[in-house]
Amino acid sequence: MSEMVKVGKQGDVMVITIDNPPVNALSPGVPEGIASAIDQLNADADVRAAVLIGAGKTFVAGADIKEFAKMTSGKKERGPGLLPFLLKIEDSKKPVIVAIHGQALGGGLELAMAGHYRVASGAAQVGQPEVKLGIIPGAAGTQRLPRLAGVAAALEMCTEGKPIPAATALSLGIVDKIIEGDLLEGAVAFAREVAASGRTAFPKTRARNEKLGAMRDNELLFENVRASVRKKQRGLKAPLAAIDAVEAATREPFESGCATEQKIFTECLHSEQSKALIHVFFAEREVAKIPDVPKDTATIPIRSAVVIGAGTMGGGIAMVLANAGIPVTLKETEQAALDRGLATIGKNYAGSVKRGRMTQADVDERMKRIASTTEWDGVAGADLVIEAVFESMALKKEIFAQLDALAKPGAILASNTSTLSIDEIASSTKRPESVIGLHFFSPANVMKLLEVVRGKATSKEVIATSMQLAKKIGKIGVLVGNCRGFVGNRMFQPYRREAQFLVEEGAEIAAVDKALYDWGMAMGPLSTADLAGLDIGWRIRKEHRHLEKPGVRQPLAEDKLCEMGRFGQKTRAGWYRYDEQRRQVADPEVAELVRGWSREKGIEPREISPEEIVERCVYALVNEGARILEEGFALRAVDIDIIYLNGYGFPAHRGGPMWYADSVGLKKVYERVCEFEQAHGENWRPAPLLQQLAEQGKSFADFQRS
Ligand code: T1G
């Protein structure tokens, strides 16, 4: 019997416990262990039923995702997969009751559905999240789930991949009973009832066809779901593949439906999208690990916070802290500014209630946690102070000097700056070890990313606490070094530069945005610029003109647009025009202006393909990313990928800029960058690391910091 599956008895009920920490994944040895337990069950005359349960915090979080890479790299045959052993459970002569706590996800739910009955604790969740990994359920989930929950529910669960709570699973028929109190005790009692029922045959999910519905109804359903998935999950293949598999359940007998599912599953598993999304799954967990900050580093309890500045960012940050249960005081210089900030917070919460994301009671509870003041009195008792005033070094240093004088020893002093040096800000205090950058992205109460900026003196406790805080406030924290623009904005500058250059060289404004949008970006670079405000970059460029290398081509369009007062959506004119409803309208005047400016610069307009547009913009990201990696401002390539997926609308199914470059092959990327350098000059000087890895036939994933 495998160590990962333990068999015990409670009187005449066998208890089969899956014990494969941390999430009881169905790693090699687990299915085999369960299969031999089922043999034992049917061979042991003293037992009349079995309960299958998970040890630790959860039931089963699915197949072992780590095994997939071995399958797609050919290192491991997929073999018959999980199907035969699920049939073994379903065909057991004695009833098998599956007891679910924590999560039953993917293969975990498929395992549960092969049991004859399912009971769950009230807080349990079940789901088929496979599409988030670019695959579909591969152990008859698309065949058994519609039989248990109906076609519509199965489609929603398999295409969206979101887990559902036990109560909903009960109402859908996935779960037979919610157990109050001790789950194992309740499950054993349920098993005893079943065994005592005198039944000799027990419900096999595969034989339950009553919920598969009528063909004509299903046809309309499939059509509608396909249309909405194409819209909501633009460019993703797996959700559409999942619909095909569920459809097979309504058209084919169970065995043949399973064969169809297997075929679709294998195609998805070998797709680039799935490899990218599985990379993202592990990358999101990798970025939480800081090599020189051990897991057991002491952290500072954050029981209260102060946010300096009640503007768009300050207000959003206060909401995030209050949402996580942390009392926060919002400080402003004047009451009027405070009232505006509080009004915006109120409006944002009202929007969440309107969209059904929160109840009014939830909002009231959160608003109670948000205090406001124009005085400094809240700082003395705070565990954390986050400064979120506009980007002026002089003002930030003045504020940090004040905080240094007022805040208690050990308090964390953080800045939400997006471009300014954390070390210089920290130099205005006598406790630079307590200073860190917490760079939120706008809107702070929505965007998942938090760039945690390490200063040269920042202590490991402050770093560990900030990474822990990121998880607590529902953000993905990524530790970065203190260079200009940190990681995200530093890479975004060349990306936006190339977008402007492409327009100056003859590409249509809308064509540049369309090429990257069709490629998967959430929004095109020029529309993004209009949304963020062209003036922000303009002000920063004006402050740093002295840093521009003479003779190196600089984009000219956005500066000129700003000189005309065209700052983007906020002035309802930028690269595009925006009507009263803020709908985007192409503005031929801008195209004409840019052509004129280009002619003055002797730039001849030319036809530019969508492929070149994508390469110029994405490879600009990659080249700068390589510089950041070699300079040590990002720990690993995965950190850059996670920053771009969660802060800049980079498509997850392309894995992130560095993963994407690896998937294209660094040799090809390097060669293309060299061609661009030939054509467009020094801006395209290849990063030494890119050249080195390309020449060594290696990838960014291979890059380890020495
Ligand atoms: N396989 C392998 N490792 C896994 C894993 C899995 N399924 N799930 C989690 N881990 C690792 C994870 O990498 C981390 O490792 C540690 O466990 C803790 O995870 C046949 C084909 C369950 C909600 O997609 O969503 O079944 O970083 O940090 O925040 O049809 O993990 O510590 O080294 O995320 O408490 C479908 C994936 C698989 C669910 C817990 N299942 N997991 O969250 O912990 S495909 C999933 C999760 C499949 C079948 C198909 C979450 C969680 P490390 P964690 P958490």
mmCIF file with all atom_site columns, N, CA and C in Angstrom, residues 452-505:
data_model
loop_
_atom_site.group_PDB
_atom_site.id
_atom_site.type_symbol
_atom_site.label_atom_id
_atom_site.label_alt_id
_atom_site.label_comp_id
_atom_site.label_asym_id
_atom_site.label_entity_id
_atom_site.label_seq_id
_atom_site.pdbx_PDB_ins_code
_atom_site.Cartn_x
_atom_site.Cartn_y
_atom_site.Cartn_z
_atom_site.occupancy
_atom_site.B_iso_or_equiv
_atom_site.pdbx_formal_charge
_atom_site.auth_seq_id
_atom_site.auth_comp_id
_atom_site.auth_asym_id
_atom_site.auth_atom_id
_atom_site.pdbx_PDB_model_num
ATOM 1   N N  . VAL A 1 452 ? 6.965  45.148 -4.861  1.00 0.00 ? 452 VAL A N  1
ATOM 2   C CA . VAL A 1 452 ? 7.560  45.412 -3.555  1.00 0.00 ? 452 VAL A CA 1
ATOM 3   C C  . VAL A 1 452 ? 9.013  45.804 -3.822  1.00 0.00 ? 452 VAL A C  1
ATOM 4   N N  . VAL A 1 453 ? 9.342  47.072 -3.578  1.00 0.00 ? 453 VAL A N  1
ATOM 5   C CA . VAL A 1 453 ? 10.640 47.600 -3.993  1.00 0.00 ? 453 VAL A CA 1
ATOM 6   C C  . VAL A 1 453 ? 11.627 47.612 -2.821  1.00 0.00 ? 453 VAL A C  1
ATOM 7   N N  . ARG A 1 454 ? 12.665 46.830 -2.990  1.00 0.00 ? 454 ARG A N  1
ATOM 8   C CA . ARG A 1 454 ? 13.663 46.665 -1.939  1.00 0.00 ? 454 ARG A CA 1
ATOM 9   C C  . ARG A 1 454 ? 14.718 47.758 -2.048  1.00 0.00 ? 454 ARG A C  1
ATOM 10  N N  . GLY A 1 455 ? 14.931 48.529 -0.961  1.00 0.00 ? 455 GLY A N  1
ATOM 11  C CA . GLY A 1 455 ? 16.004 49.516 -0.941  1.00 0.00 ? 455 GLY A CA 1
ATOM 12  C C  . GLY A 1 455 ? 17.277 48.818 -0.497  1.00 0.00 ? 455 GLY A C  1
ATOM 13  N N  . LYS A 1 456 ? 18.407 49.488 -0.655  1.00 0.00 ? 456 LYS A N  1
ATOM 14  C CA . LYS A 1 456 ? 19.657 48.793 -0.301  1.00 0.00 ? 456 LYS A CA 1
ATOM 15  C C  . LYS A 1 456 ? 19.734 48.548 1.207   1.00 0.00 ? 456 LYS A C  1
ATOM 16  N N  . ALA A 1 457 ? 18.988 49.268 2.009   1.00 0.00 ? 457 ALA A N  1
ATOM 17  C CA . ALA A 1 457 ? 19.050 49.072 3.471   1.00 0.00 ? 457 ALA A CA 1
ATOM 18  C C  . ALA A 1 457 ? 17.824 48.356 4.020   1.00 0.00 ? 457 ALA A C  1
ATOM 19  N N  . THR A 1 458 ? 16.840 48.082 3.161   1.00 0.00 ? 458 THR A N  1
ATOM 20  C CA . THR A 1 458 ? 15.577 47.501 3.665   1.00 0.00 ? 458 THR A CA 1
ATOM 21  C C  . THR A 1 458 ? 15.843 46.168 4.366   1.00 0.00 ? 458 THR A C  1
ATOM 22  N N  . SER A 1 459 ? 15.291 46.001 5.565   1.00 0.00 ? 459 SER A N  1
ATOM 23  C CA . SER A 1 459 ? 15.575 44.776 6.340   1.00 0.00 ? 459 SER A CA 1
ATOM 24  C C  . SER A 1 459 ? 14.784 43.588 5.821   1.00 0.00 ? 459 SER A C  1
ATOM 25  N N  . LYS A 1 460 ? 15.262 42.393 6.122   1.00 0.00 ? 460 LYS A N  1
ATOM 26  C CA . LYS A 1 460 ? 14.573 41.176 5.691   1.00 0.00 ? 460 LYS A CA 1
ATOM 27  C C  . LYS A 1 460 ? 13.209 41.066 6.364   1.00 0.00 ? 460 LYS A C  1
ATOM 28  N N  . GLU A 1 461 ? 13.093 41.534 7.595   1.00 0.00 ? 461 GLU A N  1
ATOM 29  C CA . GLU A 1 461 ? 11.795 41.492 8.286   1.00 0.00 ? 461 GLU A CA 1
ATOM 30  C C  . GLU A 1 461 ? 10.785 42.343 7.535   1.00 0.00 ? 461 GLU A C  1
ATOM 31  N N  . VAL A 1 462 ? 11.229 43.528 7.115   1.00 0.00 ? 462 VAL A N  1
ATOM 32  C CA . VAL A 1 462 ? 10.311 44.425 6.395   1.00 0.00 ? 462 VAL A CA 1
ATOM 33  C C  . VAL A 1 462 ? 9.930  43.808 5.040   1.00 0.00 ? 462 VAL A C  1
ATOM 34  N N  . ILE A 1 463 ? 10.879 43.160 4.379   1.00 0.00 ? 463 ILE A N  1
ATOM 35  C CA . ILE A 1 463 ? 10.572 42.508 3.097   1.00 0.00 ? 463 ILE A CA 1
ATOM 36  C C  . ILE A 1 463 ? 9.604  41.343 3.329   1.00 0.00 ? 463 ILE A C  1
ATOM 37  N N  . ALA A 1 464 ? 9.910  40.491 4.298   1.00 0.00 ? 464 ALA A N  1
ATOM 38  C CA . ALA A 1 464 ? 9.047  39.326 4.569   1.00 0.00 ? 464 ALA A CA 1
ATOM 39  C C  . ALA A 1 464 ? 7.640  39.782 4.940   1.00 0.00 ? 464 ALA A C  1
ATOM 40  N N  . THR A 1 465 ? 7.564  40.839 5.756   1.00 0.00 ? 465 THR A N  1
ATOM 41  C CA . THR A 1 465 ? 6.249  41.353 6.167   1.00 0.00 ? 465 THR A CA 1
ATOM 42  C C  . THR A 1 465 ? 5.479  41.902 4.965   1.00 0.00 ? 465 THR A C  1
ATOM 43  N N  . SER A 1 466 ? 6.183  42.592 4.085   1.00 0.00 ? 466 SER A N  1
ATOM 44  C CA . SER A 1 466 ? 5.515  43.183 2.913   1.00 0.00 ? 466 SER A CA 1
ATOM 45  C C  . SER A 1 466 ? 5.009  42.100 1.952   1.00 0.00 ? 466 SER A C  1
ATOM 46  N N  . MET A 1 467 ? 5.795  41.033 1.785   1.00 0.00 ? 467 MET A N  1
ATOM 47  C CA . MET A 1 467 ? 5.348  39.936 0.912   1.00 0.00 ? 467 MET A CA 1
ATOM 48  C C  . MET A 1 467 ? 4.143  39.223 1.536   1.00 0.00 ? 467 MET A C  1
ATOM 49  N N  . GLN A 1 468 ? 4.183  39.092 2.838   1.00 0.00 ? 468 GLN A N  1
ATOM 50  C CA . GLN A 1 468 ? 3.050  38.454 3.536   1.00 0.00 ? 468 GLN A CA 1
ATOM 51  C C  . GLN A 1 468 ? 1.806  39.342 3.445   1.00 0.00 ? 468 GLN A C  1
ATOM 52  N N  . LEU A 1 469 ? 2.039  40.649 3.590   1.00 0.00 ? 469 LEU A N  1
ATOM 53  C CA . LEU A 1 469 ? 0.919  41.605 3.502   1.00 0.00 ? 469 LEU A CA 1
ATOM 54  C C  . LEU A 1 469 ? 0.276  41.537 2.116   1.00 0.00 ? 469 LEU A C  1
ATOM 55  N N  . ALA A 1 470 ? 1.114  41.395 1.095   1.00 0.00 ? 470 ALA A N  1
ATOM 56  C CA . ALA A 1 470 ? 0.586  41.326 -0.281  1.00 0.00 ? 470 ALA A CA 1
ATOM 57  C C  . ALA A 1 470 ? -0.452 40.204 -0.377  1.00 0.00 ? 470 ALA A C  1
ATOM 58  N N  . LYS A 1 471 ? -0.095 39.026 0.169   1.00 0.00 ? 471 LYS A N  1
ATOM 59  C CA . LYS A 1 471 ? -1.025 37.883 0.103   1.00 0.00 ? 471 LYS A CA 1
ATOM 60  C C  . LYS A 1 471 ? -2.291 38.207 0.908   1.00 0.00 ? 471 LYS A C  1
ATOM 61  N N  . LYS A 1 472 ? -2.089 38.838 2.078   1.00 0.00 ? 472 LYS A N  1
ATOM 62  C CA . LYS A 1 472 ? -3.242 39.137 2.963   1.00 0.00 ? 472 LYS A CA 1
ATOM 63  C C  . LYS A 1 472 ? -4.221 40.092 2.297   1.00 0.00 ? 472 LYS A C  1
ATOM 64  N N  . ILE A 1 473 ? -3.712 41.049 1.515   1.00 0.00 ? 473 ILE A N  1
ATOM 65  C CA . ILE A 1 473 ? -4.608 42.036 0.882   1.00 0.00 ? 473 ILE A CA 1
ATOM 66  C C  . ILE A 1 473 ? -5.031 41.591 -0.528  1.00 0.00 ? 473 ILE A C  1
ATOM 67  N N  . GLY A 1 474 ? -4.763 40.302 -0.846  1.00 0.00 ? 474 GLY A N  1
ATOM 68  C CA . GLY A 1 474 ? -5.265 39.748 -2.110  1.00 0.00 ? 474 GLY A CA 1
ATOM 69  C C  . GLY A 1 474 ? -4.471 40.190 -3.332  1.00 0.00 ? 474 GLY A C  1
ATOM 70  N N  . LYS A 1 475 ? -3.196 40.570 -3.116  1.00 0.00 ? 475 LYS A N  1
ATOM 71  C CA . LYS A 1 475 ? -2.357 40.975 -4.229  1.00 0.00 ? 475 LYS A CA 1
ATOM 72  C C  . LYS A 1 475 ? -1.300 39.909 -4.491  1.00 0.00 ? 475 LYS A C  1
ATOM 73  N N  . ILE A 1 476 ? -0.707 39.986 -5.681  1.00 0.00 ? 476 ILE A N  1
ATOM 74  C CA . ILE A 1 476 ? 0.464  39.147 -5.967  1.00 0.00 ? 476 ILE A CA 1
ATOM 75  C C  . ILE A 1 476 ? 1.678  40.052 -5.801  1.00 0.00 ? 476 ILE A C  1
ATOM 76  N N  . GLY A 1 477 ? 2.422  39.818 -4.736  1.00 0.00 ? 477 GLY A N  1
ATOM 77  C CA . GLY A 1 477 ? 3.597  40.630 -4.447  1.00 0.00 ? 477 GLY A CA 1
ATOM 78  C C  . GLY A 1 477 ? 4.807  40.101 -5.195  1.00 0.00 ? 477 GLY A C  1
ATOM 79  N N  . VAL A 1 478 ? 5.508  41.003 -5.878  1.00 0.00 ? 478 VAL A N  1
ATOM 80  C CA . VAL A 1 478 ? 6.735  40.617 -6.576  1.00 0.00 ? 478 VAL A CA 1
ATOM 81  C C  . VAL A 1 478 ? 7.851  41.544 -6.097  1.00 0.00 ? 478 VAL A C  1
ATOM 82  N N  . LEU A 1 479 ? 8.933  40.961 -5.578  1.00 0.00 ? 479 LEU A N  1
ATOM 83  C CA . LEU A 1 479 ? 10.047 41.769 -5.059  1.00 0.00 ? 479 LEU A CA 1
ATOM 84  C C  . LEU A 1 479 ? 10.928 42.229 -6.214  1.00 0.00 ? 479 LEU A C  1
ATOM 85  N N  . VAL A 1 480 ? 11.190 43.536 -6.250  1.00 0.00 ? 480 VAL A N  1
ATOM 86  C CA . VAL A 1 480 ? 12.033 44.087 -7.319  1.00 0.00 ? 480 VAL A CA 1
ATOM 87  C C  . VAL A 1 480 ? 13.081 45.006 -6.708  1.00 0.00 ? 480 VAL A C  1
ATOM 88  N N  . GLY A 1 481 ? 14.100 45.320 -7.502  1.00 0.00 ? 481 GLY A N  1
ATOM 89  C CA . GLY A 1 481 ? 15.166 46.203 -7.039  1.00 0.00 ? 481 GLY A CA 1
ATOM 90  C C  . GLY A 1 481 ? 14.837 47.669 -7.326  1.00 0.00 ? 481 GLY A C  1
ATOM 91  N N  . ASN A 1 482 ? 15.657 48.543 -6.792  1.00 0.00 ? 482 ASN A N  1
ATOM 92  C CA . ASN A 1 482 ? 15.384 49.984 -6.844  1.00 0.00 ? 482 ASN A CA 1
ATOM 93  C C  . ASN A 1 482 ? 16.087 50.644 -8.030  1.00 0.00 ? 482 ASN A C  1
ATOM 94  N N  . CYS A 1 483 ? 15.591 50.388 -9.246  1.00 0.00 ? 483 CYS A N  1
ATOM 95  C CA . CYS A 1 483 ? 16.134 51.127 -10.399 1.00 0.00 ? 483 CYS A CA 1
ATOM 96  C C  . CYS A 1 483 ? 15.027 52.029 -10.933 1.00 0.00 ? 483 CYS A C  1
ATOM 97  N N  . ARG A 1 484 ? 15.352 52.926 -11.869 1.00 0.00 ? 484 ARG A N  1
ATOM 98  C CA . ARG A 1 484 ? 14.345 53.900 -12.316 1.00 0.00 ? 484 ARG A CA 1
ATOM 99  C C  . ARG A 1 484 ? 13.184 53.183 -13.016 1.00 0.00 ? 484 ARG A C  1
ATOM 100 N N  . GLY A 1 485 ? 11.980 53.402 -12.511 1.00 0.00 ? 485 GLY A N  1
ATOM 101 C CA . GLY A 1 485 ? 10.788 52.737 -13.058 1.00 0.00 ? 485 GLY A CA 1
ATOM 102 C C  . GLY A 1 485 ? 10.663 51.317 -12.568 1.00 0.00 ? 485 GLY A C  1
ATOM 103 N N  . PHE A 1 486 ? 11.542 50.893 -11.636 1.00 0.00 ? 486 PHE A N  1
ATOM 104 C CA . PHE A 1 486 ? 11.536 49.538 -11.100 1.00 0.00 ? 486 PHE A CA 1
ATOM 105 C C  . PHE A 1 486 ? 11.498 48.537 -12.263 1.00 0.00 ? 486 PHE A C  1
ATOM 106 N N  . VAL A 1 487 ? 10.684 47.503 -12.248 1.00 0.00 ? 487 VAL A N  1
ATOM 107 C CA . VAL A 1 487 ? 10.684 46.537 -13.356 1.00 0.00 ? 487 VAL A CA 1
ATOM 108 C C  . VAL A 1 487 ? 9.581  46.872 -14.364 1.00 0.00 ? 487 VAL A C  1
ATOM 109 N N  . GLY A 1 488 ? 8.370  46.981 -13.901 1.00 0.00 ? 488 GLY A N  1
ATOM 110 C CA . GLY A 1 488 ? 7.222  47.141 -14.813 1.00 0.00 ? 488 GLY A CA 1
ATOM 111 C C  . GLY A 1 488 ? 7.331  48.376 -15.679 1.00 0.00 ? 488 GLY A C  1
ATOM 112 N N  . ASN A 1 489 ? 7.449  49.527 -15.060 1.00 0.00 ? 489 ASN A N  1
ATOM 113 C CA . ASN A 1 489 ? 7.467  50.785 -15.825 1.00 0.00 ? 489 ASN A CA 1
ATOM 114 C C  . ASN A 1 489 ? 8.749  50.936 -16.635 1.00 0.00 ? 489 ASN A C  1
ATOM 115 N N  . ARG A 1 490 ? 9.855  50.408 -16.096 1.00 0.00 ? 490 ARG A N  1
ATOM 116 C CA . ARG A 1 490 ? 11.119 50.508 -16.848 1.00 0.00 ? 490 ARG A CA 1
ATOM 117 C C  . ARG A 1 490 ? 10.999 49.755 -18.166 1.00 0.00 ? 490 ARG A C  1
ATOM 118 N N  . MET A 1 491 ? 10.360 48.576 -18.152 1.00 0.00 ? 491 MET A N  1
ATOM 119 C CA . MET A 1 491 ? 10.191 47.813 -19.396 1.00 0.00 ? 491 MET A CA 1
ATOM 120 C C  . MET A 1 491 ? 9.123  48.455 -20.284 1.00 0.00 ? 491 MET A C  1
ATOM 121 N N  . PHE A 1 492 ? 8.127  49.101 -19.652 1.00 0.00 ? 492 PHE A N  1
ATOM 122 C CA . PHE A 1 492 ? 7.003  49.637 -20.424 1.00 0.00 ? 492 PHE A CA 1
ATOM 123 C C  . PHE A 1 492 ? 7.439  50.811 -21.296 1.00 0.00 ? 492 PHE A C  1
ATOM 124 N N  . GLN A 1 493 ? 8.492  51.503 -20.845 1.00 0.00 ? 493 GLN A N  1
ATOM 125 C CA . GLN A 1 493 ? 8.949  52.687 -21.600 1.00 0.00 ? 493 GLN A CA 1
ATOM 126 C C  . GLN A 1 493 ? 9.389  52.298 -23.016 1.00 0.00 ? 493 GLN A C  1
ATOM 127 N N  . PRO A 1 494 ? 10.293 51.341 -23.214 1.00 0.00 ? 494 PRO A N  1
ATOM 128 C CA . PRO A 1 494 ? 10.638 50.965 -24.603 1.00 0.00 ? 494 PRO A CA 1
ATOM 129 C C  . PRO A 1 494 ? 9.452  50.381 -25.379 1.00 0.00 ? 494 PRO A C  1
ATOM 130 N N  . TYR A 1 495 ? 8.542  49.704 -24.697 1.00 0.00 ? 495 TYR A N  1
ATOM 131 C CA . TYR A 1 495 ? 7.343  49.142 -25.351 1.00 0.00 ? 495 TYR A CA 1
ATOM 132 C C  . TYR A 1 495 ? 6.528  50.279 -25.951 1.00 0.00 ? 495 TYR A C  1
ATOM 133 N N  . ARG A 1 496 ? 6.312  51.334 -25.151 1.00 0.00 ? 496 ARG A N  1
ATOM 134 C CA . ARG A 1 496 ? 5.535  52.470 -25.638 1.00 0.00 ? 496 ARG A CA 1
ATOM 135 C C  . ARG A 1 496 ? 6.329  53.283 -26.653 1.00 0.00 ? 496 ARG A C  1
ATOM 136 N N  . ARG A 1 497 ? 7.651  53.283 -26.491 1.00 0.00 ? 497 ARG A N  1
ATOM 137 C CA . ARG A 1 497 ? 8.493  54.005 -27.446 1.00 0.00 ? 497 ARG A CA 1
ATOM 138 C C  . ARG A 1 497 ? 8.285  53.418 -28.846 1.00 0.00 ? 497 ARG A C  1
ATOM 139 N N  . GLU A 1 498 ? 8.355  52.095 -28.912 1.00 0.00 ? 498 GLU A N  1
ATOM 140 C CA . GLU A 1 498 ? 8.240  51.443 -30.226 1.00 0.00 ? 498 GLU A CA 1
ATOM 141 C C  . GLU A 1 498 ? 6.858  51.669 -30.827 1.00 0.00 ? 498 GLU A C  1
ATOM 142 N N  . ALA A 1 499 ? 5.841  51.695 -29.981 1.00 0.00 ? 499 ALA A N  1
ATOM 143 C CA . ALA A 1 499 ? 4.483  51.932 -30.511 1.00 0.00 ? 499 ALA A CA 1
ATOM 144 C C  . ALA A 1 499 ? 4.416  53.298 -31.186 1.00 0.00 ? 499 ALA A C  1
ATOM 145 N N  . GLN A 1 500 ? 5.053  54.293 -30.552 1.00 0.00 ? 500 GLN A N  1
ATOM 146 C CA . GLN A 1 500 ? 5.066  55.638 -31.148 1.00 0.00 ? 500 GLN A CA 1
ATOM 147 C C  . GLN A 1 500 ? 5.890  55.652 -32.440 1.00 0.00 ? 500 GLN A C  1
ATOM 148 N N  . PHE A 1 501 ? 7.058  55.011 -32.397 1.00 0.00 ? 501 PHE A N  1
ATOM 149 C CA . PHE A 1 501 ? 7.925  54.977 -33.577 1.00 0.00 ? 501 PHE A CA 1
ATOM 150 C C  . PHE A 1 501 ? 7.175  54.345 -34.758 1.00 0.00 ? 501 PHE A C  1
ATOM 151 N N  . LEU A 1 502 ? 6.434  53.273 -34.473 1.00 0.00 ? 502 LEU A N  1
ATOM 152 C CA . LEU A 1 502 ? 5.724  52.582 -35.565 1.00 0.00 ? 502 LEU A CA 1
ATOM 153 C C  . LEU A 1 502 ? 4.717  53.515 -36.237 1.00 0.00 ? 502 LEU A C  1
ATOM 154 N N  . VAL A 1 503 ? 4.057  54.369 -35.431 1.00 0.00 ? 503 VAL A N  1
ATOM 155 C CA . VAL A 1 503 ? 3.117  55.343 -36.025 1.00 0.00 ? 503 VAL A CA 1
ATOM 156 C C  . VAL A 1 503 ? 3.899  56.384 -36.825 1.00 0.00 ? 503 VAL A C  1
ATOM 157 N N  . GLU A 1 504 ? 5.042  56.813 -36.262 1.00 0.00 ? 504 GLU A N  1
ATOM 158 C CA . GLU A 1 504 ? 5.852  57.810 -36.969 1.00 0.00 ? 504 GLU A CA 1
ATOM 159 C C  . GLU A 1 504 ? 6.397  57.238 -38.283 1.00 0.00 ? 504 GLU A C  1
ATOM 160 N N  . GLU A 1 505 ? 6.537  55.903 -38.352 1.00 0.00 ? 505 GLU A N  1
ATOM 161 C CA . GLU A 1 505 ? 7.079  55.270 -39.569 1.00 0.00 ? 505 GLU A CA 1
ATOM 162 C C  . GLU A 1 505 ? 5.975  54.877 -40.553 1.00 0.00 ? 505 GLU A C  1
#
